Short mmCIF file of C-alpha atoms and ligand atoms in Angstrom, two decimals:
data_model
loop_
_atom_site.label_atom_id
_atom_site.label_comp_id
_atom_site.label_asym_id
_atom_site.label_seq_id
_atom_site.Cartn_x
_atom_site.Cartn_y
_atom_site.Cartn_z
CA MET S 847 -0.09 0.02 -0.21
CA LYS S 848 1.63 3.31 -0.89
CA ARG S 849 0.42 5.25 2.20
CA PHE S 850 1.00 9.05 1.04
CA VAL S 851 -0.55 11.61 -1.42
CA ALA S 852 2.25 12.36 -3.84
CA ARG S 853 5.77 12.72 -3.95
CA CYS S 854 9.44 13.41 -5.89
CA THR S 855 11.95 11.43 -6.44
CA PRO S 856 15.78 12.33 -6.79
CA TRP S 857 15.57 10.89 -10.64
CA GLY S 858 13.31 13.70 -11.03
CA THR S 859 9.76 11.56 -11.39
CA VAL S 860 6.61 12.28 -9.34
CA GLN S 861 4.87 9.63 -7.79
CA THR S 862 1.17 9.15 -6.47
CA GLY S 863 0.50 7.20 -3.79
CA ASP S 864 -3.22 5.48 -2.53
CA TYR S 865 -4.48 8.45 -0.72
CA PHE S 866 -4.15 10.92 -4.25
CA LEU S 867 -7.39 9.28 -5.59
CA ARG S 868 -9.09 11.23 -2.65
CA LEU S 869 -8.40 14.42 -3.81
CA THR S 870 -10.69 16.61 -5.93
CA ASP S 871 -9.49 17.43 -9.53
CA SER S 872 -8.51 20.93 -8.57
CA GLU S 873 -6.71 19.28 -5.43
CA LYS S 874 -4.84 17.10 -7.81
CA SER S 875 -3.59 19.51 -10.04
CA ALA S 876 -2.46 21.97 -7.16
CA VAL S 877 -0.60 18.72 -5.65
CA LEU S 878 0.92 17.87 -8.77
CA ALA S 879 2.16 21.34 -9.48
CA HIS S 880 3.78 21.21 -6.43
CA GLU S 881 5.73 17.92 -6.83
CA ARG S 882 6.60 19.49 -10.22
CA ALA S 883 8.07 22.36 -8.33
CA HIS S 884 10.43 20.28 -6.24
CA VAL S 885 11.57 18.15 -9.54
CA ARG S 886 11.99 21.80 -11.04
CA ASN S 887 14.16 22.88 -8.29
CA ARG S 888 15.94 19.54 -7.87
CA ASP S 889 14.71 19.37 -4.25
CA ALA S 890 14.89 15.67 -3.58
CA LEU S 891 18.51 15.59 -5.01
CA LYS S 892 19.14 18.52 -2.76
CA ARG S 893 17.89 16.47 0.17
CA LEU S 894 19.75 13.16 -0.73
CA TRP S 895 23.18 15.10 -1.02
CA TRP S 896 22.64 16.64 2.28
CA VAL S 897 22.41 13.26 3.62
CA VAL S 898 25.27 12.08 1.90
CA SER S 899 27.77 14.62 2.63
CA LEU S 900 26.54 14.56 6.29
CA ARG S 901 25.46 17.80 6.49
CA VAL S 902 22.27 17.14 8.42
CA VAL S 903 24.38 14.97 10.83
CA PHE S 904 26.83 18.08 11.05
CA ASP S 905 24.40 20.99 10.76
CA PRO S 906 20.92 19.77 10.88
CA GLN S 907 19.20 23.21 11.63
CA TRP S 908 20.74 24.41 8.34
CA VAL S 909 19.08 21.15 6.57
CA PHE S 910 15.73 21.64 8.39
CA ALA S 911 15.54 25.37 7.17
CA ARG S 912 16.57 24.85 3.92
CA CYS S 913 13.78 21.72 3.69
CA ARG S 914 11.08 23.98 5.02
CA GLY S 915 12.14 26.28 2.69
CA GLN S 916 11.78 23.93 -0.19
CA GLU S 917 8.26 23.49 1.08
CA PHE S 918 7.17 27.10 0.59
CA ALA S 919 8.92 27.52 -2.50
CA ALA S 920 6.61 24.70 -4.05
CA ASP S 921 3.69 26.09 -2.85
CA GLN S 922 4.61 29.65 -4.24
CA TYR S 923 4.99 28.18 -7.84
CA VAL S 924 1.41 26.46 -7.18
CA LYS S 925 0.11 29.68 -6.37
CA GLN S 926 1.84 31.50 -9.42
CA ARG S 927 0.23 28.95 -11.73
CA GLY S 928 -3.45 30.05 -10.52
CA MET S 929 -3.72 26.83 -8.43
CA ALA S 930 -3.64 28.17 -5.09
CA ALA S 931 -7.53 27.34 -4.43
CA GLY S 932 -6.74 23.79 -4.87
CA MET S 933 -3.68 24.02 -2.56
CA ARG S 934 -5.72 25.50 0.01
CA SER S 935 -8.48 23.32 -0.17
CA PHE S 936 -6.25 20.07 0.00
CA LEU S 937 -4.55 21.65 2.85
CA ARG S 938 -7.57 22.27 4.96
CA ARG S 939 -8.93 18.78 4.17
CA PHE S 940 -5.87 16.84 4.92
CA PRO S 941 -4.04 18.95 7.44
CA GLN S 942 -0.48 17.92 8.55
CA PRO S 943 1.15 18.34 11.72
CA ALA S 944 4.44 20.46 11.49
CA SER S 945 7.71 18.74 11.89
CA ALA S 946 11.49 19.52 11.48
CA LEU S 947 11.63 18.91 7.89
CA HIS S 948 8.15 20.14 6.84
CA PRO S 949 5.98 22.99 7.67
CA GLY S 950 2.53 21.96 9.06
CA SER S 951 -0.73 23.03 7.20
CA LYS S 952 -1.16 26.45 8.73
CA GLU S 953 1.67 27.48 8.44
CA ARG S 954 1.50 26.95 4.54
CA LEU S 955 -2.00 28.32 4.36
CA GLU S 956 -0.66 31.37 6.11
CA ALA S 957 2.36 31.74 3.51
CA LEU S 958 -0.43 31.11 0.45
CA ASP S 959 -2.35 33.78 1.90
CA GLY S 960 0.88 36.17 2.58
ZN1 ZN B 2476 6.54 19.40 -0.96
#
């Protein structure tokens, strides 16, 4: 079972999981645009490098800040493409808590509206 909505890979593809089917069409478009932004920015590759180079061990706060920044940047890409409504709907219907690596839905909604 693929217990996720969507994700990008270090080799530049987007994978959808089982939860992707629960989204509306506008939410799917927004989520796919968010993942495409990660691919365009090579975010997964950067994260892999930060692990391989051990930066995450020696400077974790720097890595956490960059990962969180990647998420906000991907959401801004969605907004610039005119799909912010779909992203807002997704974030409200499937709220996610914040973590060291990932901003929570509340922060992402505030950033989208800012
Ligand atoms: Zn993301």
